[in-house]
Amino acid sequence: MPSSTTVKKELPPLHQILIIGSGGRENALAWSLSKCPDVKEVWVAPGNAGTNQHHRCSSLEIGEENFEELLKACKEKKINLIIIGPEDPLAAGLSEKFRDQGLAVFGPSTEGAKLESSKAWAKTLMNEAGIPTAKHWTTNTKKEALEVLNGLQKALVVKADGLAGGKGVTVAESINATAEAIYDTFEGKYIPPSEQVVLEEKLEGPEVSVFALCDGKEMVILPTAQDHKRLKDGDKGPNTGGMGAYAPTPLITPEGLENIKKTILEPALNALKKKGIDYRGVIYAGLILTSSGPKVIEFNCRFGDPECQALMPLLGPELAKVLQACAHGCLELAPELSTKNICSACVVAVAPGYPKSPRTNEEIKIDLQTSDNLQIFHSGTKMDKQGSFFTAGGRVLSITAQAESFEEAFNLTYKGLLEINFEGINYRRDIGHQVRNS
Ligand code: AMP
Ligand code: GLY
């Protein structure tokens, strides 16, 4: 090539996006990406009743396990970018199936998804990379686990090794409760029996969520967020998928975030690379801010739900190109991701009986008008032939609002929730208590 010619590498056009998943996270992603320049259509498979409520977003009635139909849809719709939302299809290898067909996918392969799908594997990786995390013991039998407990003589956190839909972790309050959790996890009392069980030292401090968008080598860090995992006000009641979130959290300063990048996220990506894993997707670090610094309690291989709903309204219109660049392994070709310097609040409305046995099929009345700073993101919803909405899952929908202060943002959110009604609607009244005055 003549030396006078400059080779201008650039990302391919990005007009058609396919998101896989059916939750609030995917609904928020679709809403956000549909507003990015050049994006003409965002398809969500299977999506929910909220998908078509967003301009230029449409559901495709194809399940995430139906690869042949998904592939057919990708060809028909000339999809330029696939984003896989939940952990199950990632762990099951959906990314590599699409990549083998030459498609651009945002979401790690089965090997990369082990960050989330195997706690023991993730712990080994953290130790190898020197990433600060709770001290742990991987055990293969009940006997071995009980011996560890007897030796330590203190309450521990007991974790099933594999994916357990948020039900695999017990933070035990006593030695007896730890022993009980060891029995239950090995024997599969609440989830399928676990072959390996990770015991962990209990960490103290506030929990935060940090997200890195990775292209295999480099990363872009998103604003930080705080989730609220317990069902009831005052962080009481059983663990849930997440009852609400806010972003960014003032608990982490810009310097603190830089430190988390250097000591946790970059070492994780480098360790994956060293194992030959070309990690293109989200690294979600669940951290506890302990008195001796931030420590990892879990890595996930996807966006958090509902953190994603709180985060999306803060991200600039470059997001689609950034995710596309990650999928192509060349973040250097993406524009810089801008973020809005405002406060975002998200509260999730859940069905009665959630999380144990949510009652569904209740009609949902929505009298709320959305605006530039107020969004409705559907999770477990469906629509009947007449166009009425019905509940179809434990977490039903969330209201998200943005304002100059968290006080104002949460006021808007809670006012919005008064315009949403279904039989037995339940939501926490204290989401964002960390950043609100009242
Ligand atoms: P995980 O699925 O690993 O995030 O665990 C679920 C929840 O258990 C977390 O959100 C924490 O609230 C809690 N947890 C997990 N590991 C620890 C730990 N080592 N110390 C204290 N709490 C923990
Ligand atoms: N919000 C917690 C999670 O997505 O795992």
Coordinates of N, CA and C in Angstrom, one line a residue, residues 16-220:
Q16 N -29.3 -2.3 13.0 CA -30.2 -3.3 13.5 C -29.6 -4.0 14.7
I17 N -30.3 -4.0 15.8 CA -29.7 -4.6 17.0 C -30.7 -5.7 17.5
L18 N -30.2 -6.8 18.0 CA -31.0 -7.8 18.6 C -30.6 -8.0 20.0
I19 N -31.5 -7.8 21.0 CA -31.2 -8.1 22.4 C -31.9 -9.4 22.8
I20 N -31.2 -10.3 23.5 CA -31.8 -11.5 23.9 C -32.1 -11.4 25.4
G21 N -33.4 -11.7 25.8 CA -33.8 -11.6 27.2 C -35.2 -11.1 27.3
S22 N -35.7 -11.1 28.5 CA -37.1 -10.7 28.7 C -37.4 -9.9 29.9
G23 N -36.3 -9.4 30.5 CA -36.5 -8.7 31.8 C -36.5 -7.2 31.6
G24 N -36.4 -6.5 32.8 CA -36.4 -5.1 32.9 C -35.0 -4.6 32.3
R25 N -34.0 -5.3 32.6 CA -32.6 -5.0 32.0 C -32.7 -4.8 30.5
E26 N -33.3 -5.8 29.9 CA -33.3 -5.8 28.4 C -34.3 -4.7 27.9
N27 N -35.3 -4.4 28.7 CA -36.2 -3.4 28.3 C -35.5 -2.0 28.3
A28 N -34.7 -1.8 29.4 CA -34.0 -0.6 29.5 C -32.9 -0.5 28.4
L29 N -32.2 -1.6 28.2 CA -31.2 -1.6 27.1 C -31.8 -1.2 25.8
A30 N -33.0 -1.8 25.5 CA -33.6 -1.5 24.2 C -34.0 0.0 24.1
W31 N -34.5 0.5 25.2 CA -34.9 1.9 25.2 C -33.7 2.8 24.9
S32 N -32.6 2.5 25.6 CA -31.4 3.3 25.5 C -30.8 3.2 24.1
L33 N -30.7 2.0 23.6 CA -30.0 1.8 22.3 C -30.8 2.3 21.1
S34 N -32.2 2.3 21.3 CA -33.0 2.8 20.2 C -32.8 4.3 19.9
K35 N -32.3 5.0 20.9 CA -32.1 6.4 20.8 C -30.7 6.8 20.3
C36 N -29.9 5.8 20.0 CA -28.6 6.1 19.5 C -28.6 6.4 18.0
P37 N -27.8 7.4 17.6 CA -27.8 7.7 16.2 C -27.5 6.5 15.3
D38 N -28.1 6.5 14.1 CA -28.0 5.4 13.1 C -28.7 4.1 13.5
V39 N -29.1 3.9 14.7 CA -29.8 2.7 15.1 C -31.3 2.9 14.6
K40 N -31.7 1.9 13.7 CA -33.0 2.1 13.1 C -34.0 1.3 13.9
E41 N -33.6 0.1 14.3 CA -34.5 -0.8 15.0 C -33.8 -1.6 16.1
V42 N -34.5 -1.8 17.2 CA -34.0 -2.7 18.2 C -35.0 -3.8 18.4
W43 N -34.6 -5.1 18.2 CA -35.4 -6.2 18.4 C -35.1 -6.9 19.7
V44 N -36.1 -7.3 20.4 CA -35.8 -8.0 21.7 C -36.5 -9.4 21.6
A45 N -35.8 -10.4 21.8 CA -36.3 -11.8 21.8 C -36.1 -12.5 23.2
P46 N -37.2 -12.9 23.9 CA -38.6 -12.6 23.5 C -39.1 -11.3 23.9
G47 N -38.4 -10.5 24.8 CA -38.9 -9.3 25.3 C -40.1 -9.4 26.2
N48 N -40.8 -8.4 26.4 CA -42.0 -8.4 27.3 C -43.0 -7.4 26.7
A49 N -44.1 -7.2 27.5 CA -45.1 -6.3 27.0 C -44.7 -4.8 26.9
G50 N -43.5 -4.6 27.5 CA -43.0 -3.2 27.5 C -42.2 -2.9 26.2
T51 N -41.7 -3.9 25.5 CA -40.8 -3.7 24.4 C -41.4 -2.8 23.4
N52 N -42.6 -3.1 22.9 CA -43.1 -2.3 21.8 C -43.6 -0.9 22.3
Q53 N -43.6 -0.7 23.6 CA -43.9 0.7 24.1 C -42.9 1.7 23.8
H54 N -41.6 1.2 23.5 CA -40.6 2.2 23.2 C -40.5 2.3 21.7
H55 N -40.3 3.6 21.3 CA -40.1 3.9 19.9 C -39.0 3.1 19.3
R56 N -39.3 2.5 18.1 CA -38.4 1.7 17.3 C -37.9 0.4 18.0
C57 N -38.6 0.0 19.0 CA -38.3 -1.3 19.6 C -39.4 -2.3 19.4
S58 N -39.1 -3.5 19.0 CA -40.1 -4.6 18.8 C -39.7 -5.9 19.3
S59 N -40.7 -6.6 19.9 CA -40.4 -8.0 20.4 C -40.4 -9.0 19.2
L60 N -39.6 -10.0 19.4 CA -39.7 -11.1 18.5 C -40.0 -12.3 19.4
E61 N -41.1 -13.1 19.0 CA -41.5 -14.2 19.8 C -40.6 -15.4 19.6
I62 N -39.4 -15.3 20.0 CA -38.5 -16.4 19.9 C -37.8 -16.6 21.3
G63 N -37.8 -17.8 21.8 CA -37.2 -18.0 23.1 C -35.7 -18.0 23.0
E64 N -35.0 -17.7 24.1 CA -33.5 -17.6 24.1 C -32.8 -18.9 23.8
E65 N -33.6 -20.0 23.9 CA -33.0 -21.4 23.7 C -33.1 -21.8 22.2
N66 N -33.9 -21.0 21.5 CA -34.2 -21.4 20.1 C -33.2 -20.8 19.1
F67 N -32.0 -21.4 19.1 CA -30.9 -20.8 18.4 C -31.2 -20.7 16.9
E68 N -31.8 -21.8 16.3 CA -32.0 -21.8 14.9 C -33.0 -20.6 14.4
E69 N -34.0 -20.4 15.2 CA -35.0 -19.3 14.9 C -34.3 -18.0 15.1
L70 N -33.5 -17.9 16.1 CA -32.8 -16.6 16.4 C -31.9 -16.3 15.2
L71 N -31.2 -17.3 14.8 CA -30.2 -17.1 13.7 C -30.9 -16.7 12.4
K72 N -32.1 -17.3 12.2 CA -32.9 -17.0 11.0 C -33.3 -15.5 11.1
A73 N -33.7 -15.1 12.3 CA -34.2 -13.7 12.5 C -33.0 -12.8 12.2
C74 N -31.8 -13.2 12.7 CA -30.6 -12.3 12.5 C -30.4 -12.1 11.0
K75 N -30.5 -13.1 10.2 CA -30.3 -13.0 8.8 C -31.4 -12.2 8.1
E76 N -32.6 -12.5 8.5 CA -33.8 -11.7 7.9 C -33.7 -10.2 8.2
K77 N -33.4 -9.9 9.4 CA -33.4 -8.5 9.9 C -32.0 -7.8 9.7
K78 N -31.1 -8.6 9.1 CA -29.7 -8.0 8.9 C -29.2 -7.4 10.2
I79 N -29.2 -8.2 11.2 CA -28.7 -7.7 12.5 C -27.2 -7.4 12.5
N80 N -26.8 -6.3 13.0 CA -25.4 -5.9 13.1 C -24.8 -6.2 14.4
L81 N -25.6 -6.3 15.5 CA -25.1 -6.5 16.8 C -26.1 -7.2 17.7
I82 N -25.6 -8.3 18.3 CA -26.4 -9.1 19.3 C -26.0 -8.8 20.7
I83 N -26.9 -8.5 21.6 CA -26.5 -8.3 23.0 C -27.3 -9.4 23.8
I84 N -26.6 -10.2 24.5 CA -27.2 -11.2 25.3 C -27.3 -10.7 26.8
G85 N -28.6 -10.6 27.3 CA -28.8 -10.0 28.6 C -28.5 -10.9 29.8
P86 N -29.2 -12.0 29.9 CA -29.1 -12.8 31.1 C -27.9 -13.8 31.1
E87 N -27.6 -14.3 32.3 CA -26.5 -15.2 32.5 C -26.7 -16.6 31.9
D88 N -27.9 -17.1 32.0 CA -28.1 -18.5 31.6 C -27.7 -18.8 30.1
P89 N -28.2 -18.0 29.1 CA -27.8 -18.3 27.8 C -26.3 -18.0 27.6
L90 N -25.7 -17.1 28.3 CA -24.3 -16.9 28.2 C -23.5 -18.1 28.7
A91 N -23.9 -18.6 29.9 CA -23.3 -19.8 30.4 C -23.5 -21.0 29.5
A92 N -24.6 -21.1 28.8 CA -24.9 -22.2 27.9 C -24.3 -22.1 26.5
G93 N -23.6 -21.0 26.3 CA -22.8 -20.9 25.0 C -23.5 -20.2 23.9
L94 N -24.5 -19.4 24.1 CA -25.2 -18.8 23.0 C -24.2 -17.8 22.2
S95 N -23.3 -17.1 23.0 CA -22.4 -16.2 22.3 C -21.6 -16.9 21.2
E96 N -21.0 -18.0 21.6 CA -20.1 -18.6 20.6 C -20.8 -19.2 19.4
K97 N -22.1 -19.6 19.7 CA -22.9 -20.1 18.6 C -23.1 -19.0 17.5
F98 N -23.4 -17.8 18.0 CA -23.6 -16.7 17.1 C -22.3 -16.3 16.4
R99 N -21.2 -16.2 17.3 CA -19.9 -15.8 16.8 C -19.4 -16.8 15.7
D100 N -19.7 -18.1 15.9 CA -19.3 -19.0 14.9 C -19.9 -18.8 13.5
Q101 N -21.0 -18.0 13.5 CA -21.7 -17.7 12.3 C -21.3 -16.3 11.8
G102 N -20.3 -15.8 12.4 CA -19.7 -14.5 11.9 C -20.4 -13.3 12.4
L103 N -21.3 -13.5 13.4 CA -22.1 -12.3 13.9 C -21.3 -11.6 15.1
A104 N -21.6 -10.3 15.2 CA -21.0 -9.5 16.3 C -21.8 -9.7 17.6
V105 N -21.2 -10.2 18.7 CA -22.0 -10.4 19.9 C -21.4 -9.7 21.1
F106 N -22.2 -9.0 21.8 CA -21.8 -8.5 23.1 C -22.2 -9.4 24.2
G107 N -21.3 -10.1 24.8 CA -21.6 -11.1 25.8 C -20.5 -12.2 25.7
P108 N -19.9 -12.6 26.9 CA -18.8 -13.5 26.9 C -19.2 -15.0 26.5
S109 N -18.2 -15.8 26.1 CA -18.4 -17.2 25.8 C -18.7 -18.0 27.1
T110 N -19.0 -19.3 27.0 CA -19.2 -20.1 28.1 C -18.0 -20.0 29.1
E111 N -16.8 -20.1 28.5 CA -15.6 -20.0 29.4 C -15.6 -18.7 30.2
G112 N -15.8 -17.6 29.5 CA -15.8 -16.3 30.2 C -16.9 -16.2 31.2
A113 N -18.1 -16.7 30.8 CA -19.2 -16.7 31.7 C -19.0 -17.4 33.0
K114 N -17.9 -18.2 33.1 CA -17.6 -19.0 34.3 C -17.4 -18.0 35.5
L115 N -17.0 -16.7 35.1 CA -16.9 -15.7 36.2 C -18.1 -15.7 37.1
E116 N -19.2 -16.0 36.5 CA -20.5 -16.0 37.2 C -21.0 -17.4 37.5
S117 N -20.8 -18.3 36.5 CA -21.4 -19.6 36.6 C -20.7 -20.6 37.5
S118 N -19.4 -20.3 37.9 CA -18.8 -21.1 38.9 C -18.1 -20.2 39.9
K119 N -18.6 -20.2 41.1 CA -18.0 -19.4 42.2 C -16.6 -19.9 42.5
A120 N -16.4 -21.2 42.4 CA -15.0 -21.7 42.7 C -14.0 -21.3 41.7
W121 N -14.4 -21.3 40.4 CA -13.6 -20.9 39.3 C -13.2 -19.4 39.5
A122 N -14.2 -18.6 39.7 CA -14.0 -17.2 39.9 C -13.1 -16.9 41.0
K123 N -13.3 -17.6 42.1 CA -12.4 -17.4 43.3 C -10.9 -17.7 43.0
T124 N -10.7 -18.8 42.3 CA -9.4 -19.2 41.9 C -8.8 -18.1 41.0
L125 N -9.6 -17.6 40.0 CA -9.1 -16.5 39.2 C -8.7 -15.3 40.0
M126 N -9.6 -14.9 40.9 CA -9.3 -13.7 41.8 C -8.0 -13.9 42.6
N127 N -7.8 -15.1 43.1 CA -6.6 -15.3 43.9 C -5.4 -15.3 43.0
E128 N -5.5 -15.9 41.8 CA -4.3 -15.9 40.9 C -4.0 -14.5 40.5
A129 N -5.0 -13.6 40.3 CA -4.7 -12.3 39.9 C -4.5 -11.3 41.0
G130 N -4.5 -11.8 42.2 CA -4.3 -10.9 43.4 C -5.4 -9.9 43.6
I131 N -6.7 -10.2 43.2 CA -7.8 -9.3 43.4 C -8.3 -9.4 44.8
P132 N -8.5 -8.3 45.5 CA -9.0 -8.4 46.9 C -10.4 -9.0 46.9
T133 N -10.6 -10.0 47.7 CA -11.9 -10.7 47.9 C -11.9 -11.4 49.2
A134 N -13.1 -11.8 49.6 CA -13.2 -12.5 50.9 C -12.4 -13.8 50.8
K135 N -11.8 -14.1 52.0 CA -11.1 -15.4 52.1 C -12.1 -16.5 51.8
H136 N -11.6 -17.6 51.2 CA -12.6 -18.6 50.9 C -12.0 -20.0 51.0
W137 N -12.9 -21.0 51.0 CA -12.5 -22.5 51.0 C -13.4 -23.2 50.1
T138 N -12.9 -23.8 49.0 CA -13.7 -24.6 48.1 C -13.8 -26.0 48.6
T139 N -15.0 -26.5 48.8 CA -15.1 -27.8 49.4 C -15.9 -28.8 48.5
N140 N -15.5 -30.1 48.5 CA -16.1 -31.0 47.6 C -17.1 -32.0 48.3
T141 N -17.1 -32.0 49.6 CA -18.0 -32.9 50.3 C -18.5 -32.1 51.6
K142 N -19.6 -32.6 52.1 CA -20.1 -32.1 53.4 C -19.1 -32.2 54.5
K143 N -18.4 -33.4 54.5 CA -17.5 -33.6 55.6 C -16.4 -32.6 55.5
E144 N -15.9 -32.3 54.3 CA -14.8 -31.4 54.2 C -15.2 -30.0 54.6
A145 N -16.4 -29.6 54.2 CA -17.0 -28.3 54.6 C -17.1 -28.1 56.1
L146 N -17.6 -29.2 56.7 CA -17.9 -29.2 58.2 C -16.5 -29.1 58.9
E147 N -15.5 -29.7 58.4 CA -14.2 -29.7 59.0 C -13.6 -28.3 58.9
V148 N -13.8 -27.6 57.8 CA -13.4 -26.2 57.7 C -14.1 -25.3 58.8
L149 N -15.4 -25.6 58.9 CA -16.3 -24.8 59.8 C -15.8 -25.1 61.3
N150 N -15.5 -26.4 61.6 CA -15.1 -26.7 62.9 C -13.8 -26.1 63.2
G151 N -12.9 -26.0 62.2 CA -11.6 -25.4 62.5 C -11.7 -23.9 62.7
L152 N -12.6 -23.3 62.0 CA -12.7 -21.8 62.1 C -13.5 -21.3 63.3
Q153 N -14.6 -22.1 63.6 CA -15.5 -21.8 64.7 C -16.1 -20.4 64.6
K154 N -16.5 -20.1 63.3 CA -17.3 -18.8 63.2 C -18.3 -18.9 62.0
A155 N -19.3 -18.1 62.1 CA -20.3 -18.1 61.0 C -19.7 -17.7 59.7
L156 N -20.1 -18.4 58.6 CA -19.6 -18.1 57.3 C -20.7 -17.9 56.3
V157 N -20.2 -17.5 55.1 CA -21.2 -17.4 53.9 C -21.0 -18.7 53.1
V158 N -22.2 -19.3 52.8 CA -22.1 -20.6 52.1 C -22.7 -20.4 50.7
K159 N -21.9 -20.8 49.7 CA -22.3 -20.5 48.3 C -22.3 -21.8 47.5
A160 N -23.4 -22.1 46.8 CA -23.4 -23.1 45.8 C -22.5 -22.7 44.7
D161 N -21.8 -23.7 44.1 CA -20.8 -23.3 43.0 C -21.5 -22.7 41.8
G162 N -22.6 -23.3 41.3 CA -23.2 -23.0 40.0 C -24.2 -21.9 40.1
L163 N -24.8 -21.6 38.9 CA -25.9 -20.6 38.8 C -27.1 -21.1 39.6
A164 N -27.7 -20.3 40.4 CA -28.8 -20.7 41.2 C -29.9 -19.7 41.3
G165 N -29.9 -18.8 40.3 CA -31.0 -17.8 40.2 C -31.1 -17.0 41.5
G166 N -30.0 -16.7 42.1 CA -30.0 -15.8 43.3 C -30.3 -16.6 44.6
K167 N -30.5 -17.9 44.5 CA -30.9 -18.7 45.7 C -29.7 -19.5 46.2
G168 N -28.5 -19.3 45.7 CA -27.5 -20.2 46.1 C -26.6 -19.7 47.2
V169 N -26.9 -18.6 47.8 CA -26.0 -18.0 48.8 C -26.7 -17.9 50.1
T170 N -26.1 -18.3 51.2 CA -26.6 -18.1 52.6 C -25.6 -17.3 53.4
V171 N -26.0 -16.2 53.9 CA -25.1 -15.5 54.8 C -25.5 -15.9 56.2
A172 N -24.8 -16.9 56.7 CA -25.3 -17.5 58.0 C -24.9 -16.6 59.2
E173 N -25.9 -16.6 60.2 CA -25.7 -15.7 61.3 C -25.0 -16.4 62.5
S174 N -24.9 -17.8 62.4 CA -24.3 -18.5 63.5 C -23.5 -19.8 63.0
I175 N -22.8 -20.4 63.8 CA -22.1 -21.6 63.4 C -23.1 -22.7 63.0
N176 N -24.2 -22.8 63.8 CA -25.2 -23.8 63.5 C -25.9 -23.5 62.2
A177 N -26.2 -22.3 62.0 CA -26.8 -21.9 60.7 C -25.9 -22.2 59.5
T178 N -24.6 -22.0 59.8 CA -23.6 -22.3 58.7 C -23.6 -23.8 58.4
A179 N -23.6 -24.6 59.4 CA -23.7 -26.1 59.2 C -24.9 -26.5 58.5
E180 N -26.1 -25.9 58.9 CA -27.3 -26.2 58.2 C -27.3 -25.8 56.7
A181 N -26.7 -24.7 56.4 CA -26.6 -24.2 55.0 C -25.7 -25.1 54.2
I182 N -24.7 -25.7 54.9 CA -23.7 -26.6 54.2 C -24.5 -27.9 53.8
Y183 N -25.3 -28.4 54.8 CA -26.2 -29.6 54.5 C -27.1 -29.3 53.3
D184 N -27.8 -28.2 53.5 CA -28.9 -27.8 52.5 C -28.3 -27.6 51.1
T185 N -27.1 -27.0 51.0 CA -26.5 -26.7 49.7 C -26.0 -28.0 49.0
F186 N -25.3 -28.9 49.8 CA -24.8 -30.1 49.2 C -26.0 -31.1 48.9
E187 N -27.1 -31.0 49.7 CA -28.2 -31.9 49.4 C -29.2 -31.4 48.5
G188 N -29.1 -30.1 48.2 CA -30.1 -29.5 47.2 C -31.4 -29.3 47.8
K189 N -31.5 -28.8 49.0 CA -32.8 -28.6 49.6 C -33.6 -27.5 48.8
Y190 N -33.0 -26.4 48.4 CA -33.7 -25.3 47.8 C -33.3 -25.2 46.3
I191 N -32.2 -25.7 45.9 CA -31.7 -25.6 44.5 C -31.1 -27.0 44.2
P192 N -30.8 -27.3 42.9 CA -30.2 -28.6 42.6 C -28.9 -28.8 43.5
P193 N -28.7 -30.0 43.9 CA -27.5 -30.3 44.8 C -26.3 -29.8 44.1
S194 N -25.4 -29.3 45.0 CA -24.1 -28.7 44.5 C -23.0 -29.7 44.7
E195 N -22.2 -29.8 43.7 CA -21.0 -30.7 43.8 C -19.9 -30.1 44.6
Q196 N -19.8 -28.8 44.4 CA -18.8 -28.0 45.2 C -19.5 -26.9 45.9
V197 N -19.0 -26.6 47.1 CA -19.6 -25.5 47.9 C -18.5 -24.6 48.3
V198 N -18.6 -23.3 48.1 CA -17.6 -22.4 48.5 C -18.0 -21.8 49.8
L199 N -17.1 -21.8 50.8 CA -17.3 -21.2 52.1 C -16.5 -19.9 52.1
E200 N -17.1 -18.8 52.6 CA -16.4 -17.5 52.5 C -16.5 -16.8 53.8
E201 N -15.5 -16.1 54.1 CA -15.5 -15.2 55.3 C -16.5 -14.1 55.1
K202 N -17.2 -13.7 56.1 CA -18.2 -12.7 56.0 C -17.6 -11.3 56.0
L203 N -18.0 -10.5 55.0 CA -17.4 -9.1 54.9 C -18.5 -8.1 55.5
E204 N -18.0 -7.1 56.0 CA -18.9 -6.0 56.5 C -18.7 -4.7 55.7
G205 N -19.8 -4.1 55.4 CA -19.7 -2.8 54.7 C -20.8 -2.7 53.7
P206 N -21.0 -1.4 53.1 CA -22.0 -1.3 52.1 C -21.6 -2.0 50.8
E207 N -22.7 -2.5 50.1 CA -22.5 -3.2 48.8 C -22.7 -2.3 47.7
V208 N -21.8 -2.3 46.7 CA -22.0 -1.5 45.5 C -21.8 -2.4 44.2
S209 N -22.3 -1.9 43.1 CA -22.1 -2.6 41.8 C -21.3 -1.8 40.9
V210 N -20.3 -2.4 40.3 CA -19.5 -1.6 39.3 C -19.5 -2.4 38.0
F211 N -19.6 -1.7 36.9 CA -19.7 -2.4 35.6 C -18.6 -1.9 34.6
A212 N -18.0 -2.9 34.0 CA -17.0 -2.6 32.9 C -17.4 -3.2 31.6
L213 N -17.4 -2.4 30.6 CA -17.7 -2.9 29.2 C -16.4 -3.3 28.6
C214 N -16.2 -4.5 28.2 CA -14.9 -5.0 27.8 C -14.9 -5.5 26.4
D215 N -13.7 -5.2 25.7 CA -13.6 -5.7 24.3 C -12.6 -6.9 24.2
G216 N -12.2 -7.5 25.4 CA -11.2 -8.5 25.4 C -9.9 -8.0 25.9
K217 N -9.6 -6.7 25.7 CA -8.3 -6.2 26.1 C -8.5 -4.9 27.0
E218 N -9.4 -4.1 26.5 CA -9.6 -2.8 27.2 C -11.0 -2.7 27.8
M219 N -11.3 -1.6 28.5 CA -12.6 -1.5 29.1 C -13.0 -0.1 29.3
V220 N -14.4 0.1 29.4 CA -15.0 1.4 29.7 C -15.8 1.2 31.0

